[in-house]
Structures are given as structure tokens and as C-alpha cells.
């Protein structure tokens, strides 16, 4: 079981969340080259180790949460509101 | 021949027993004799408020995410999420409750929506109520973690449900709130989970909590 410490709700089972994938900074659509945009849309690092990803707490606060998770051990070391919201 | 339109409001849940029309709602008048009972209280007015968490609206509602408070007039104000509140009042009071929420200029976006007919609301009461919920819900319901007037949203039997602990005369009681189409499912699953403690359905006018 993966336990995600939701910054709004406290520790909850990952089944309450929807996994939204690796967190990637979004390039400026007006300036990004097609290659940069393609990379943003499709390329993933898929590391064996620590990764930063976005989860949506669909059965809880219904907020997005940025989570640092170890993909091998499923240990979570940090979970903060996504997008710098309050 | 088209069926005559009924002015009657019906809950999503069909509890057994005789029914009666009260305040425009068809309600069950069954009275449980068990110390553990489940009531369909969907006729209660439910108003959802969304606002910026730091705005004056939030301060005036007077409760934050995760807690609920009972106003002097009996209305329950639930902090159901970050920047989200649910007002629960007597049947028929939704427009009054919604009208009372003041949003002042410069307080950002806010919305007030009457959800009375869009949601189902159940009340589970009795000394063994936390045991029933513990079979369905992953959140710790002990007094230490979930004291009276705690509010959270989590899965209950795999259904996203708002849970508010709202004890009645010192007896454990929980308000359970979900989308209307899931109301009957939640009701059935609670009756099933509570069978081993002798759960009984009761009408909207619940019996006073019995100390056993
Ligand atoms: Zn949450």
C-alpha cells in the first residue's frame, strides 16, 4: 500500500487518489519549439528512484498534490499542494 | 396518458415502512427500537459554499477544513474541503441559508449552490456506529483522531462520501453525505455492515438516542 500524506487531509491510502504522472514544468506555448512541446507532452524520465509526480485527491479534498515518491520502495518523502496554491 | 406531475420531493433512498408527506417530502415514519439506527435525512437543506480560503467569507463561516460547528440557530456548518463548506439546515431552508451567505467586493470568487435535491444524506447513530463505519472506511474513527464535529471526505465502501461526526445527546452519530445516485447503495451497504450489531432503519424523525 502507498500512503500519501495529503497536505490537506493527512495520510491517506493511494487508492483515494488519481495518479496524474510525472511533474514537468510546462513550457510557454507561445515560445516553445515543436520539439520542446513534444518532449513536454510525451517524454518521461521514468527513473528507478526518486521522482516528483502529481496526484489528484479525488475522494478527499479534490486538490492536486505534488508528491516526491521513490519508485522502487514507494516511500513518500514530501507532499505539497500542487501549483503553489494555499 | 402522461403521468400527473407530483409536487412531492422524494429522497434517493427508500427506507422501509409507512410514509407520510412532511414539508413537501415523502418521508418514512418508521421508528427503530434498536440502539443502532440508520435514518435517511435527505430532506434537510444542503447548501454548498465555495470561496477563497483566506477571504472574509471563510472567516464569517467560522470553521475551517476538517471541522464542523453547530450555529446557535441549529444550522450545521461543515468545513468539507479547502475553501469549501456545507451548510445543513432544517427542511425547506435552503434558499434562506444561501441568501445569508454574504460575499463582499474584493473577496474573490465565491459560489453558493443549493444541493438539497442533488445529494443524499444519511444519519448513522448508536454506540457501535464507529464499528460499522470502520468496516467500510479507512479513516481512524477513534476519539483521539476523530472527535465530535470532525469532518472529512474519504471512501466509504469505495464511494467518495462526506463524513461528519455529529453526536446526538452524547451518543455517537455520523452524517454521511454522497451524490444522490449513490444514496441507495450507501444505505444498503450500511444496513448490511451494521447487521451484526442489530442496525435498524428509522424514519426521518429519528428516535432520541438511547443509552444502553
Ligand atoms: Zn486531500
PDB file of C-alpha atoms and ligand atoms in Angstrom:
ATOM      1  CA  UNK A   1       0.000   0.000   0.000  1.00  0.00           C
ATOM      2  CA  UNK A   2       1.190   3.501  -0.805  1.00  0.00           C
ATOM      3  CA  UNK A   3       0.390   6.038   1.887  1.00  0.00           C
ATOM      4  CA  UNK A   4       0.237   9.621   0.648  1.00  0.00           C
ATOM      5  CA  UNK A   5       0.448  12.374   3.271  1.00  0.00           C
ATOM      6  CA  UNK A   6      -2.066  14.778   1.728  1.00  0.00           C
ATOM      7  CA  UNK A   7      -1.227  18.324   2.872  1.00  0.00           C
ATOM      8  CA  UNK A   8      -4.961  18.995   3.311  1.00  0.00           C
ATOM      9  CA  UNK A   9      -6.349  15.682   4.631  1.00  0.00           C
ATOM     10  CA  UNK A  10      -3.451  13.866   6.307  1.00  0.00           C
ATOM     11  CA  UNK A  11      -2.145  10.395   5.462  1.00  0.00           C
ATOM     12  CA  UNK A  12      -4.461   8.544   3.082  1.00  0.00           C
ATOM     13  CA  UNK A  13      -4.377   5.390   1.015  1.00  0.00           C
ATOM     14  CA  UNK A  14      -3.236   5.997  -2.565  1.00  0.00           C
ATOM     15  CA  UNK A  15      -6.481   4.385  -3.780  1.00  0.00           C
ATOM     16  CA  UNK A  16      -8.204   7.665  -2.864  1.00  0.00           C
ATOM     17  CA  UNK A  17      -6.000   9.470  -5.383  1.00  0.00           C
ATOM     18  CA  UNK A  18      -5.716   9.511  -9.135  1.00  0.00           C
ATOM     19  CA  UNK A  19      -2.137   9.410 -10.400  1.00  0.00           C
ATOM     20  CA  UNK A  20      -1.546  12.224 -12.876  1.00  0.00           C
ATOM     21  CA  UNK A  21       2.019  11.415 -13.851  1.00  0.00           C
ATOM     22  CA  UNK A  22       5.446  12.971 -13.549  1.00  0.00           C
ATOM     23  CA  UNK A  23       5.562  16.618 -12.672  1.00  0.00           C
ATOM     24  CA  UNK A  24       7.086  18.556 -15.562  1.00  0.00           C
ATOM     25  CA  UNK A  25       7.395  22.308 -15.929  1.00  0.00           C
ATOM     26  CA  UNK A  26       5.134  23.462 -18.739  1.00  0.00           C
ATOM     27  CA  UNK A  27       6.951  25.439 -21.436  1.00  0.00           C
ATOM     28  CA  UNK A  28       5.476  28.716 -22.627  1.00  0.00           C
ATOM     29  CA  UNK A  29       3.221  27.660 -25.531  1.00  0.00           C
ATOM     30  CA  UNK A  30       3.992  30.910 -27.385  1.00  0.00           C
ATOM     31  CA  UNK A  31       7.757  30.370 -27.355  1.00  0.00           C
ATOM     32  CA  UNK A  32       8.280  26.595 -27.206  1.00  0.00           C
ATOM     33  CA  UNK A  33       9.604  24.889 -30.333  1.00  0.00           C
ATOM     34  CA  UNK A  34       7.639  21.867 -31.622  1.00  0.00           C
ATOM     35  CA  UNK A  35      10.404  19.631 -30.279  1.00  0.00           C
ATOM     36  CA  UNK A  36      10.175  21.165 -26.809  1.00  0.00           C
ATOM     37  CA  UNK A  37       6.398  20.855 -26.825  1.00  0.00           C
ATOM     38  CA  UNK A  38       6.560  17.237 -27.963  1.00  0.00           C
ATOM     39  CA  UNK A  39       9.052  16.489 -25.230  1.00  0.00           C
ATOM     40  CA  UNK A  40       6.757  18.098 -22.652  1.00  0.00           C
ATOM     41  CA  UNK A  41       3.792  16.060 -23.846  1.00  0.00           C
ATOM     42  CA  UNK A  42       5.355  12.643 -24.357  1.00  0.00           C
ATOM     43  CA  UNK A  43       8.817  12.260 -22.838  1.00  0.00           C
ATOM     44  CA  UNK A  44       9.066  10.859 -19.348  1.00  0.00           C
ATOM     45  CA  UNK A  45      12.159  10.185 -17.263  1.00  0.00           C
ATOM     46  CA  UNK A  46      10.739   7.029 -15.606  1.00  0.00           C
ATOM     47  CA  UNK A  47      13.563   6.838 -13.055  1.00  0.00           C
ATOM     48  CA  UNK A  48      14.230   3.925 -10.761  1.00  0.00           C
ATOM     49  CA  UNK A  49      14.468   6.110  -7.661  1.00  0.00           C
ATOM     50  CA  UNK A  50      13.100   9.418  -6.507  1.00  0.00           C
ATOM     51  CA  UNK A  51      10.601  11.117  -8.779  1.00  0.00           C
ATOM     52  CA  UNK A  52       8.272  14.090  -8.478  1.00  0.00           C
ATOM     53  CA  UNK A  53       4.743  13.454  -9.601  1.00  0.00           C
ATOM     54  CA  UNK A  54       1.227  14.872  -9.363  1.00  0.00           C
ATOM     55  CA  UNK A  55      -1.647  13.082  -7.663  1.00  0.00           C
ATOM     56  CA  UNK A  56      -5.267  14.193  -7.533  1.00  0.00           C
ATOM     57  CA  UNK A  57      -7.080  13.540  -4.241  1.00  0.00           C
ATOM     58  CA  UNK A  58     -10.372  12.623  -5.894  1.00  0.00           C
ATOM     59  CA  UNK A  59     -12.043  11.019  -2.855  1.00  0.00           C
ATOM     60  CA  UNK A  60     -10.763  13.631  -0.410  1.00  0.00           C
ATOM     61  CA  UNK A  61     -10.072  17.342  -0.750  1.00  0.00           C
ATOM     62  CA  UNK A  62     -10.268  17.204  -4.575  1.00  0.00           C
ATOM     63  CA  UNK A  63      -6.988  19.088  -4.817  1.00  0.00           C
ATOM     64  CA  UNK A  64      -3.840  18.324  -6.786  1.00  0.00           C
ATOM     65  CA  UNK A  65      -0.815  17.363  -4.740  1.00  0.00           C
ATOM     66  CA  UNK A  66       2.851  17.307  -5.785  1.00  0.00           C
ATOM     67  CA  UNK A  67       4.442  14.199  -4.324  1.00  0.00           C
ATOM     68  CA  UNK A  68       8.059  13.012  -4.145  1.00  0.00           C
ATOM     69  CA  UNK A  69       7.979   9.224  -4.323  1.00  0.00           C
ATOM     70  CA  UNK A  70      10.640   6.532  -4.601  1.00  0.00           C
ATOM     71  CA  UNK A  71       9.520   4.311  -7.472  1.00  0.00           C
ATOM     72  CA  UNK A  72      11.305   1.246  -6.104  1.00  0.00           C
ATOM     73  CA  UNK A  73      10.191   1.381  -2.460  1.00  0.00           C
ATOM     74  CA  UNK A  74       7.073   3.580  -2.809  1.00  0.00           C
ATOM     75  CA  UNK A  75       8.369   5.662   0.069  1.00  0.00           C
ATOM     76  CA  UNK A  76       6.928   9.202   0.000  1.00  0.00           C
ATOM     77  CA  UNK A  77       9.160  11.900   1.438  1.00  0.00           C
ATOM     78  CA  UNK A  78       7.264  15.066   0.537  1.00  0.00           C
ATOM     79  CA  UNK A  79       3.721  16.058  -0.469  1.00  0.00           C
ATOM     80  CA  UNK A  80       2.748  19.685  -1.025  1.00  0.00           C
ATOM     81  CA  UNK A  81      -0.182  21.434  -2.686  1.00  0.00           C
ATOM     82  CA  UNK A  82       0.418  21.476  -6.443  1.00  0.00           C
ATOM     83  CA  UNK A  83       0.983  24.729  -8.275  1.00  0.00           C
ATOM     84  CA  UNK A  84       1.942  26.646  -5.150  1.00  0.00           C
ATOM     85  CA  UNK A  85      -1.677  27.042  -4.057  1.00  0.00           C
ATOM     86  CA  UNK A  86      -2.516  27.737  -0.456  1.00  0.00           C
TER      87      UNK A  86
ATOM     88  CA  UNK B   1     -51.680   9.091 -20.759  1.00  0.00           C
ATOM     89  CA  UNK B   2     -48.919  11.177 -19.209  1.00  0.00           C
ATOM     90  CA  UNK B   3     -48.485  10.732 -15.533  1.00  0.00           C
ATOM     91  CA  UNK B   4     -49.560  13.709 -13.451  1.00  0.00           C
ATOM     92  CA  UNK B   5     -46.542  15.586 -12.158  1.00  0.00           C
ATOM     93  CA  UNK B   6     -46.180  15.252  -8.438  1.00  0.00           C
ATOM     94  CA  UNK B   7     -45.132  18.266  -6.377  1.00  0.00           C
ATOM     95  CA  UNK B   8     -43.694  15.778  -3.942  1.00  0.00           C
ATOM     96  CA  UNK B   9     -39.949  15.518  -3.348  1.00  0.00           C
ATOM     97  CA  UNK B  10     -38.631  12.024  -2.903  1.00  0.00           C
ATOM     98  CA  UNK B  11     -35.307  11.080  -1.461  1.00  0.00           C
ATOM     99  CA  UNK B  12     -32.859   8.890  -3.355  1.00  0.00           C
ATOM    100  CA  UNK B  13     -33.265   6.364  -0.568  1.00  0.00           C
ATOM    101  CA  UNK B  14     -36.345   4.234   0.007  1.00  0.00           C
ATOM    102  CA  UNK B  15     -36.355   3.175   3.647  1.00  0.00           C
ATOM    103  CA  UNK B  16     -38.948   0.555   4.535  1.00  0.00           C
ATOM    104  CA  UNK B  17     -42.082   1.359   6.474  1.00  0.00           C
ATOM    105  CA  UNK B  18     -45.112   3.618   6.180  1.00  0.00           C
ATOM    106  CA  UNK B  19     -44.602   7.032   4.639  1.00  0.00           C
ATOM    107  CA  UNK B  20     -46.038  10.422   5.269  1.00  0.00           C
ATOM    108  CA  UNK B  21     -45.735  13.774   3.494  1.00  0.00           C
ATOM    109  CA  UNK B  22     -43.954  16.404   5.539  1.00  0.00           C
ATOM    110  CA  UNK B  23     -42.811  19.745   4.190  1.00  0.00           C
ATOM    111  CA  UNK B  24     -43.231  18.544   0.604  1.00  0.00           C
ATOM    112  CA  UNK B  25     -41.141  15.418   1.158  1.00  0.00           C
ATOM    113  CA  UNK B  26     -42.272  11.838   1.306  1.00  0.00           C
ATOM    114  CA  UNK B  27     -40.667  10.506   4.468  1.00  0.00           C
ATOM    115  CA  UNK B  28     -40.696   7.229   6.324  1.00  0.00           C
ATOM    116  CA  UNK B  29     -42.385   7.284   9.722  1.00  0.00           C
ATOM    117  CA  UNK B  30     -40.860   4.028  10.868  1.00  0.00           C
ATOM    118  CA  UNK B  31     -39.373   4.240  14.369  1.00  0.00           C
ATOM    119  CA  UNK B  32     -36.489   1.988  15.261  1.00  0.00           C
ATOM    120  CA  UNK B  33     -36.242   0.307  18.649  1.00  0.00           C
ATOM    121  CA  UNK B  34     -32.582  -0.632  18.241  1.00  0.00           C
ATOM    122  CA  UNK B  35     -29.726   1.280  19.865  1.00  0.00           C
ATOM    123  CA  UNK B  36     -28.101   1.383  16.411  1.00  0.00           C
ATOM    124  CA  UNK B  37     -30.158   3.033  13.714  1.00  0.00           C
ATOM    125  CA  UNK B  38     -29.837   4.496  10.249  1.00  0.00           C
ATOM    126  CA  UNK B  39     -32.048   7.356   9.101  1.00  0.00           C
ATOM    127  CA  UNK B  40     -32.444   8.963   5.718  1.00  0.00           C
ATOM    128  CA  UNK B  41     -32.257  12.686   6.461  1.00  0.00           C
ATOM    129  CA  UNK B  42     -32.043  13.811   2.825  1.00  0.00           C
ATOM    130  CA  UNK B  43     -34.876  16.375   3.263  1.00  0.00           C
ATOM    131  CA  UNK B  44     -32.505  18.533   5.328  1.00  0.00           C
ATOM    132  CA  UNK B  45     -31.420  21.610   3.361  1.00  0.00           C
ATOM    133  CA  UNK B  46     -27.875  21.345   1.994  1.00  0.00           C
ATOM    134  CA  UNK B  47     -26.077  24.378   0.659  1.00  0.00           C
ATOM    135  CA  UNK B  48     -22.547  24.251  -0.731  1.00  0.00           C
ATOM    136  CA  UNK B  49     -20.346  27.331  -0.432  1.00  0.00           C
ATOM    137  CA  UNK B  50     -17.031  27.726  -2.212  1.00  0.00           C
ATOM    138  CA  UNK B  51     -14.772  30.679  -1.554  1.00  0.00           C
ATOM    139  CA  UNK B  52     -11.137  31.664  -1.264  1.00  0.00           C
ATOM    140  CA  UNK B  53      -9.889  30.036   1.956  1.00  0.00           C
ATOM    141  CA  UNK B  54      -8.392  33.293   3.245  1.00  0.00           C
ATOM    142  CA  UNK B  55     -11.330  35.549   2.338  1.00  0.00           C
ATOM    143  CA  UNK B  56     -13.843  37.181   4.663  1.00  0.00           C
ATOM    144  CA  UNK B  57     -16.466  34.623   3.633  1.00  0.00           C
ATOM    145  CA  UNK B  58     -14.337  31.918   5.253  1.00  0.00           C
ATOM    146  CA  UNK B  59     -13.930  33.944   8.437  1.00  0.00           C
ATOM    147  CA  UNK B  60     -17.674  34.580   8.661  1.00  0.00           C
ATOM    148  CA  UNK B  61     -18.486  30.895   8.216  1.00  0.00           C
ATOM    149  CA  UNK B  62     -16.248  30.408  11.214  1.00  0.00           C
ATOM    150  CA  UNK B  63     -14.914  26.919  10.608  1.00  0.00           C
ATOM    151  CA  UNK B  64     -12.014  25.515   8.607  1.00  0.00           C
ATOM    152  CA  UNK B  65     -11.475  22.354   6.589  1.00  0.00           C
ATOM    153  CA  UNK B  66     -11.906  19.229   8.667  1.00  0.00           C
ATOM    154  CA  UNK B  67     -14.196  20.647  11.346  1.00  0.00           C
ATOM    155  CA  UNK B  68     -17.878  21.422  11.749  1.00  0.00           C
ATOM    156  CA  UNK B  69     -19.735  23.729  14.097  1.00  0.00           C
ATOM    157  CA  UNK B  70     -23.340  23.986  15.176  1.00  0.00           C
ATOM    158  CA  UNK B  71     -24.662  27.531  14.989  1.00  0.00           C
ATOM    159  CA  UNK B  72     -26.938  28.883  17.717  1.00  0.00           C
ATOM    160  CA  UNK B  73     -29.885  28.527  15.311  1.00  0.00           C
ATOM    161  CA  UNK B  74     -29.151  24.817  14.859  1.00  0.00           C
ATOM    162  CA  UNK B  75     -27.616  25.058  11.374  1.00  0.00           C
ATOM    163  CA  UNK B  76     -24.566  22.841  10.976  1.00  0.00           C
ATOM    164  CA  UNK B  77     -21.633  24.497   9.186  1.00  0.00           C
ATOM    165  CA  UNK B  78     -19.224  21.876   7.835  1.00  0.00           C
ATOM    166  CA  UNK B  79     -15.719  22.668   6.592  1.00  0.00           C
ATOM    167  CA  UNK B  80     -15.934  19.988   3.907  1.00  0.00           C
ATOM    168  CA  UNK B  81     -12.782  20.885   1.992  1.00  0.00           C
ATOM    169  CA  UNK B  82     -10.160  23.580   1.492  1.00  0.00           C
ATOM    170  CA  UNK B  83     -12.275  26.602   0.526  1.00  0.00           C
ATOM    171  CA  UNK B  84     -15.441  24.500   0.628  1.00  0.00           C
ATOM    172  CA  UNK B  85     -18.272  24.476   3.162  1.00  0.00           C
ATOM    173  CA  UNK B  86     -21.588  22.691   3.512  1.00  0.00           C
ATOM    174  CA  UNK B  87     -24.496  24.235   5.404  1.00  0.00           C
ATOM    175  CA  UNK B  88     -27.064  21.758   6.720  1.00  0.00           C
ATOM    176  CA  UNK B  89     -30.328  23.209   7.959  1.00  0.00           C
ATOM    177  CA  UNK B  90     -33.965  22.257   8.516  1.00  0.00           C
ATOM    178  CA  UNK B  91     -36.039  21.092   5.515  1.00  0.00           C
ATOM    179  CA  UNK B  92     -37.084  23.952   3.256  1.00  0.00           C
ATOM    180  CA  UNK B  93     -34.475  26.415   4.496  1.00  0.00           C
ATOM    181  CA  UNK B  94     -32.036  26.159   1.552  1.00  0.00           C
ATOM    182  CA  UNK B  95     -32.817  29.483  -0.112  1.00  0.00           C
ATOM    183  CA  UNK B  96     -32.764  31.227   3.247  1.00  0.00           C
ATOM    184  CA  UNK B  97     -29.371  29.691   4.091  1.00  0.00           C
ATOM    185  CA  UNK B  98     -27.981  30.518   0.652  1.00  0.00           C
ATOM    186  CA  UNK B  99     -29.224  34.105   0.895  1.00  0.00           C
ATOM    187  CA  UNK B 100     -27.470  34.588   4.222  1.00  0.00           C
ATOM    188  CA  UNK B 101     -24.004  33.921   2.823  1.00  0.00           C
ATOM    189  CA  UNK B 102     -22.543  37.346   2.247  1.00  0.00           C
ATOM    190  CA  UNK B 103     -19.774  37.863  -0.250  1.00  0.00           C
ATOM    191  CA  UNK B 104     -18.275  41.306  -0.253  1.00  0.00           C
ATOM    192  CA  UNK B 105     -16.479  43.101  -3.038  1.00  0.00           C
ATOM    193  CA  UNK B 106     -12.815  42.181  -3.273  1.00  0.00           C
ATOM    194  CA  UNK B 107     -13.210  38.799  -1.577  1.00  0.00           C
ATOM    195  CA  UNK B 108     -12.518  36.894  -4.774  1.00  0.00           C
ATOM    196  CA  UNK B 109     -14.676  34.279  -6.402  1.00  0.00           C
ATOM    197  CA  UNK B 110     -17.349  32.591  -4.344  1.00  0.00           C
ATOM    198  CA  UNK B 111     -20.261  30.348  -5.207  1.00  0.00           C
ATOM    199  CA  UNK B 112     -23.319  29.278  -3.251  1.00  0.00           C
ATOM    200  CA  UNK B 113     -25.314  26.311  -4.573  1.00  0.00           C
ATOM    201  CA  UNK B 114     -28.389  24.548  -3.194  1.00  0.00           C
ATOM    202  CA  UNK B 115     -27.568  20.836  -3.305  1.00  0.00           C
ATOM    203  CA  UNK B 116     -30.590  19.634  -1.355  1.00  0.00           C
ATOM    204  CA  UNK B 117     -32.029  17.557  -4.188  1.00  0.00           C
ATOM    205  CA  UNK B 118     -28.682  16.557  -5.682  1.00  0.00           C
ATOM    206  CA  UNK B 119     -27.302  14.722  -2.682  1.00  0.00           C
ATOM    207  CA  UNK B 120     -28.328  12.013  -0.285  1.00  0.00           C
ATOM    208  CA  UNK B 121     -27.799  12.497   3.450  1.00  0.00           C
ATOM    209  CA  UNK B 122     -27.924   9.677   5.990  1.00  0.00           C
ATOM    210  CA  UNK B 123     -27.521   9.634   9.753  1.00  0.00           C
ATOM    211  CA  UNK B 124     -25.990   6.642  11.477  1.00  0.00           C
ATOM    212  CA  UNK B 125     -26.353   6.651  15.260  1.00  0.00           C
ATOM    213  CA  UNK B 126     -25.531   4.316  18.101  1.00  0.00           C
ATOM    214  CA  UNK B 127     -22.680   3.216  20.350  1.00  0.00           C
ATOM    215  CA  UNK B 128     -21.472   0.763  17.694  1.00  0.00           C
ATOM    216  CA  UNK B 129     -21.698   3.270  14.811  1.00  0.00           C
ATOM    217  CA  UNK B 130     -17.902   3.698  14.614  1.00  0.00           C
ATOM    218  CA  UNK B 131     -17.526  -0.083  14.331  1.00  0.00           C
ATOM    219  CA  UNK B 132     -19.932  -0.129  11.399  1.00  0.00           C
ATOM    220  CA  UNK B 133     -18.024   2.654   9.657  1.00  0.00           C
ATOM    221  CA  UNK B 134     -14.668   1.061  10.426  1.00  0.00           C
ATOM    222  CA  UNK B 135     -15.703  -1.868   8.237  1.00  0.00           C
ATOM    223  CA  UNK B 136     -16.157   0.487   5.275  1.00  0.00           C
ATOM    224  CA  UNK B 137     -13.871   3.462   5.786  1.00  0.00           C
ATOM    225  CA  UNK B 138     -10.053   3.747   6.048  1.00  0.00           C
ATOM    226  CA  UNK B 139     -10.025   6.781   8.381  1.00  0.00           C
ATOM    227  CA  UNK B 140      -9.308   6.300  12.095  1.00  0.00           C
ATOM    228  CA  UNK B 141     -12.603   6.985  13.909  1.00  0.00           C
ATOM    229  CA  UNK B 142     -11.222   6.902  17.446  1.00  0.00           C
ATOM    230  CA  UNK B 143     -11.928   9.864  19.736  1.00  0.00           C
ATOM    231  CA  UNK B 144      -8.279  10.890  19.562  1.00  0.00           C
ATOM    232  CA  UNK B 145      -8.229  11.293  15.775  1.00  0.00           C
ATOM    233  CA  UNK B 146     -11.913  11.883  15.000  1.00  0.00           C
ATOM    234  CA  UNK B 147     -13.592  13.646  17.943  1.00  0.00           C
ATOM    235  CA  UNK B 148     -17.080  15.085  17.814  1.00  0.00           C
ATOM    236  CA  UNK B 149     -17.615  17.624  14.987  1.00  0.00           C
ATOM    237  CA  UNK B 150     -14.755  16.316  12.884  1.00  0.00           C
ATOM    238  CA  UNK B 151     -15.441  16.356   9.141  1.00  0.00           C
ATOM    239  CA  UNK B 152     -13.647  14.550   6.337  1.00  0.00           C
ATOM    240  CA  UNK B 153     -14.187  13.133   2.891  1.00  0.00           C
ATOM    241  CA  UNK B 154     -12.944   9.654   2.123  1.00  0.00           C
ATOM    242  CA  UNK B 155     -14.045   6.381   0.616  1.00  0.00           C
ATOM    243  CA  UNK B 156     -16.927   4.626   2.329  1.00  0.00           C
ATOM    244  CA  UNK B 157     -17.385   1.234   0.697  1.00  0.00           C
ATOM    245  CA  UNK B 158     -15.453   2.638  -2.280  1.00  0.00           C
ATOM    246  CA  UNK B 159     -17.767   5.640  -2.585  1.00  0.00           C
ATOM    247  CA  UNK B 160     -16.481   9.178  -2.036  1.00  0.00           C
ATOM    248  CA  UNK B 161     -18.512  10.278   0.993  1.00  0.00           C
ATOM    249  CA  UNK B 162     -18.509  13.301   3.274  1.00  0.00           C
ATOM    250  CA  UNK B 163     -18.494  12.161   6.885  1.00  0.00           C
ATOM    251  CA  UNK B 164     -19.333  14.484   9.781  1.00  0.00           C
ATOM    252  CA  UNK B 165     -19.321  13.241  13.341  1.00  0.00           C
ATOM    253  CA  UNK B 166     -22.273  14.967  14.986  1.00  0.00           C
ATOM    254  CA  UNK B 167     -23.080  13.236  18.275  1.00  0.00           C
ATOM    255  CA  UNK B 168     -26.684  13.284  19.492  1.00  0.00           C
ATOM    256  CA  UNK B 169     -27.101  13.690  23.234  1.00  0.00           C
ATOM    257  CA  UNK B 170     -23.725  12.111  23.826  1.00  0.00           C
ATOM    258  CA  UNK B 171     -24.398   9.124  21.569  1.00  0.00           C
ATOM    259  CA  UNK B 172     -22.104   8.548  18.599  1.00  0.00           C
ATOM    260  CA  UNK B 173     -23.693   9.821  15.430  1.00  0.00           C
ATOM    261  CA  UNK B 174     -22.429  10.433  11.911  1.00  0.00           C
ATOM    262  CA  UNK B 175     -23.875  12.369   8.999  1.00  0.00           C
ATOM    263  CA  UNK B 176     -22.972  10.705   5.702  1.00  0.00           C
ATOM    264  CA  UNK B 177     -23.331  12.691   2.550  1.00  0.00           C
ATOM    265  CA  UNK B 178     -22.943  11.475  -1.036  1.00  0.00           C
ATOM    266  CA  UNK B 179     -24.180  12.098  -4.568  1.00  0.00           C
ATOM    267  CA  UNK B 180     -27.858  11.317  -4.962  1.00  0.00           C
ATOM    268  CA  UNK B 181     -27.499   8.382  -7.412  1.00  0.00           C
ATOM    269  CA  UNK B 182     -25.287   6.599  -4.866  1.00  0.00           C
ATOM    270  CA  UNK B 183     -27.633   7.167  -1.929  1.00  0.00           C
ATOM    271  CA  UNK B 184     -29.444   3.848  -2.040  1.00  0.00           C
ATOM    272  CA  UNK B 185     -26.139   1.993  -2.449  1.00  0.00           C
ATOM    273  CA  UNK B 186     -24.671   3.695   0.610  1.00  0.00           C
ATOM    274  CA  UNK B 187     -27.852   2.979   2.566  1.00  0.00           C
ATOM    275  CA  UNK B 188     -27.859  -0.709   1.626  1.00  0.00           C
ATOM    276  CA  UNK B 189     -24.179  -1.156   2.380  1.00  0.00           C
ATOM    277  CA  UNK B 190     -24.596   0.422   5.854  1.00  0.00           C
ATOM    278  CA  UNK B 191     -27.582  -1.791   6.662  1.00  0.00           C
ATOM    279  CA  UNK B 192     -25.507  -4.785   5.598  1.00  0.00           C
ATOM    280  CA  UNK B 193     -22.430  -3.713   7.575  1.00  0.00           C
ATOM    281  CA  UNK B 194     -24.498  -2.971  10.676  1.00  0.00           C
ATOM    282  CA  UNK B 195     -26.423  -6.254  10.677  1.00  0.00           C
ATOM    283  CA  UNK B 196     -24.109  -7.869  13.216  1.00  0.00           C
ATOM    284  CA  UNK B 197     -24.911  -5.062  15.702  1.00  0.00           C
ATOM    285  CA  UNK B 198     -28.658  -5.143  15.031  1.00  0.00           C
ATOM    286  CA  UNK B 199     -28.923  -1.993  12.908  1.00  0.00           C
ATOM    287  CA  UNK B 200     -32.468  -0.856  12.136  1.00  0.00           C
ATOM    288  CA  UNK B 201     -33.763   1.665   9.642  1.00  0.00           C
ATOM    289  CA  UNK B 202     -35.698   4.532  11.078  1.00  0.00           C
ATOM    290  CA  UNK B 203     -37.708   7.403   9.638  1.00  0.00           C
ATOM    291  CA  UNK B 204     -36.541  10.952   9.129  1.00  0.00           C
ATOM    292  CA  UNK B 205     -37.771  11.858  12.592  1.00  0.00           C
ATOM    293  CA  UNK B 206     -35.258   9.810  14.423  1.00  0.00           C
ATOM    294  CA  UNK B 207     -35.830   8.488  17.910  1.00  0.00           C
ATOM    295  CA  UNK B 208     -33.854  10.077  20.719  1.00  0.00           C
ATOM    296  CA  UNK B 209     -30.546   8.330  21.178  1.00  0.00           C
ATOM    297  CA  UNK B 210     -30.883   5.572  23.726  1.00  0.00           C
ATOM    298  CA  UNK B 211     -28.205   4.882  26.269  1.00  0.00           C
ATOM    299  CA  UNK B 212     -27.692   1.184  26.728  1.00  0.00           C
TER     300      UNK B 212
HETATM  301 ZN1  LIG C   1      -6.586  15.626   0.363  1.00  0.00          ZN
END
